[in-house]
Amino acid sequence: MKITIGFIAEQSGVSKSTVSRYLNGGYVSEELKSIIAYNIKKYHYVPNQFAQSLKAKESMMVGVVIPRVNSYAAQETLMGIETVLESHHYKMMMSSSSLSLEKELEAIQLFDQQKVDGIILLATQITKEHTNLFNRLSVPIIIIGQEAQGQSYFVYNDHSAGYIMAEHAYKQGYMTWDYIGVGESDRAVGILRKQGMYLMAKTDSDIKVHEHKGDFSFATSERIAEEILSDNLPHCIICATDTIALAVMKVAKRLNKDIPSDVQIIGSGNYDITTLSYPELSSVSFPYRETGFDAAKALLELMHDSDKKFQVVVDVSLVPRGSL
Amino acid sequence: MKITIGFIAEQSGVSKSTVSRYLNGGYVSEELKSIIAYNIKKYHYVPNQFAQSLKAKESMMVGVVIPRVNSYAAQETLMGIETVLESHHYKMMMSSSSLSLEKELEAIQLFDQQKVDGIILLATQITKEHTNLFNRLSVPIIIIGQEAQGQSYFVYNDHSAGYIMAEHAYKQGYMTWDYIGVGESDRAVGILRKQGMYLMAKTDSDIKVHEHKGDFSFATSERIAEEILSDNLPHCIICATDTIALAVMKVAKRLNKDIPSDVQIIGSGNYDITTLSYPELSSVSFPYRETGFDAAKALLELMHDSDKKFQVVVDVSLVPRGSL
DNA sequence: CTGAAAGCGCTTACAG
DNA sequence: CTGAAAGCGCTTACAG
């Protein structure tokens, strides 16, 4: 049978109100407390959360929507978020959109219906539908990774990331670059990083850049790398992400190129695996974990003061290693 | 203001029952349908999930509890689970315990309260409390990674993993091994893999094994590797996990050892990054994704036939590469 | 095909 | 300190 508050009340010889008060820390005599406690234990009573939430104000849960489960950036960000939520006794619920925008929207809406106290979205793209949904939400939301007009967000300085990679190549004396980018639907990675790179390239008219359109996948990156390296010439390859860079490195090794004398490689993201390759991969560091931490703190504030707005740009920095 | 079913009914000039019926596919005249639809749209009405679930039977959600967010095994398993849930129109909610057994128990209980339709636990340890909780759950649960008496579970053949690593070392002609293990609280990784290795070692009395007690962390593994390699002798190192193996490889390179001529290394797990190192890491492959897939399928069955019981042992296989 | 009413399991003023 | 009662937003027989 189903153990309800009414059953516990009955067994304890008190009213439901009293049991409810016991559960929520209201006035109950010591005597009743112990007998109620006894029965709750005896029957393994667990309050029905739906019934509670129908009245209650706070669920002490925050929902986090991530683009995919095997993303280094997502993992790190989650760990930062988790740290602050935990210390404030909130539970973190996660939902992955598997890179489907539709599922992403659904997940956000589901969290809203579930009456979480706040939502964090690790975004890859902000569409008109996103904006509409954001405005209808009954709980605060913070977006990480992409700008969203009128909302609170934390974005990385992706423009600077592109510039920094280019500048490093330039300072090492390389004047002809291959740039492997990703699609422009991801504004931060697809557009801003590339723009940053070109801004730097324009500072010296001797610089030549060959642009290649790629995507986030390892396989596509390998294919592009094979094309680039097929001419047996030296190449300085600037990659929009570390995944791309790692794929390039793998192909270069397969073709017996020496890194960094034949082929120079730099990526962005500073994934943990950049230090496992040989040579280690030069990269641009994005403070994912700290940003997750800060965003969660900000969300906590928003939950209590919905007039606030956070729109912060997080700095990135060069981490030169062996590959360039 | 809050848009409820009552408000929509009022605006549409019908009763709440009719709106509810509209929502749930009951009898409603075409005429009323369109006017209700109109108002739902107009006011962006979204049913309160708590109120629904108070009555409803199914939530179409399954909860997955993972030990930590940055685990390769967890990621892969999740992707397998996701594939089947998605195709059956279930939503996947994830919760991480951050390796805290207490949080793990809480998360399971929370999912149960939330009336998910089923739970999958990626386990690292099964305690008495776990068993008690499992028996009290009102929804089916499947455990992956550890045996749980009386429950449905999918475990890997960890004993075989240990044996396979040892056998490979033996066949390559190495007779003196260093084995780096993890704590025994994780029965599968800590005990079974080690036992499998020793079982193989016992087949030839010339085999010597030096056992080292480590843990899952990269840092501890590096420390142990430094100890082992400090004698400047050759070493054949069998590692309970790929993380440990990767750490050993890093230290070996730092000490300018050649792999595999000075130092031989093998791990378990077949993480994706095993192919990024140079040389690539030999390992034992665990079919994480397929197991997630199968476990989710099994859960779906359990949800409709709670008498079933799944207790399956999944095979693992050697993947020899450059490091041993 | 439609609506009034009871009920899901809890919380919360309110009166005592 | 305690209990009766109303209410949270929905669903579901039941009668019409």
XYZ file of C-alpha atoms (C1' of nucleotides) in Angstrom, chain B residues 2 4-5 16 20 45 48, chain D residues 8-14:
14
model
C -0.392 32.009 -13.233
C -3.970 27.270 -14.959
C -6.360 24.864 -16.534
C -11.898 22.304 -16.600
C -8.306 18.321 -19.405
C -0.495 27.582 -21.081
C 1.662 22.034 -14.054
C -2.659 23.892 -4.712
C -3.781 22.377 -10.274
C -4.961 18.639 -12.268
C -7.704 13.939 -13.597
C -11.395 10.811 -13.679
C -15.412 8.219 -13.027
C -20.214 9.424 -13.209
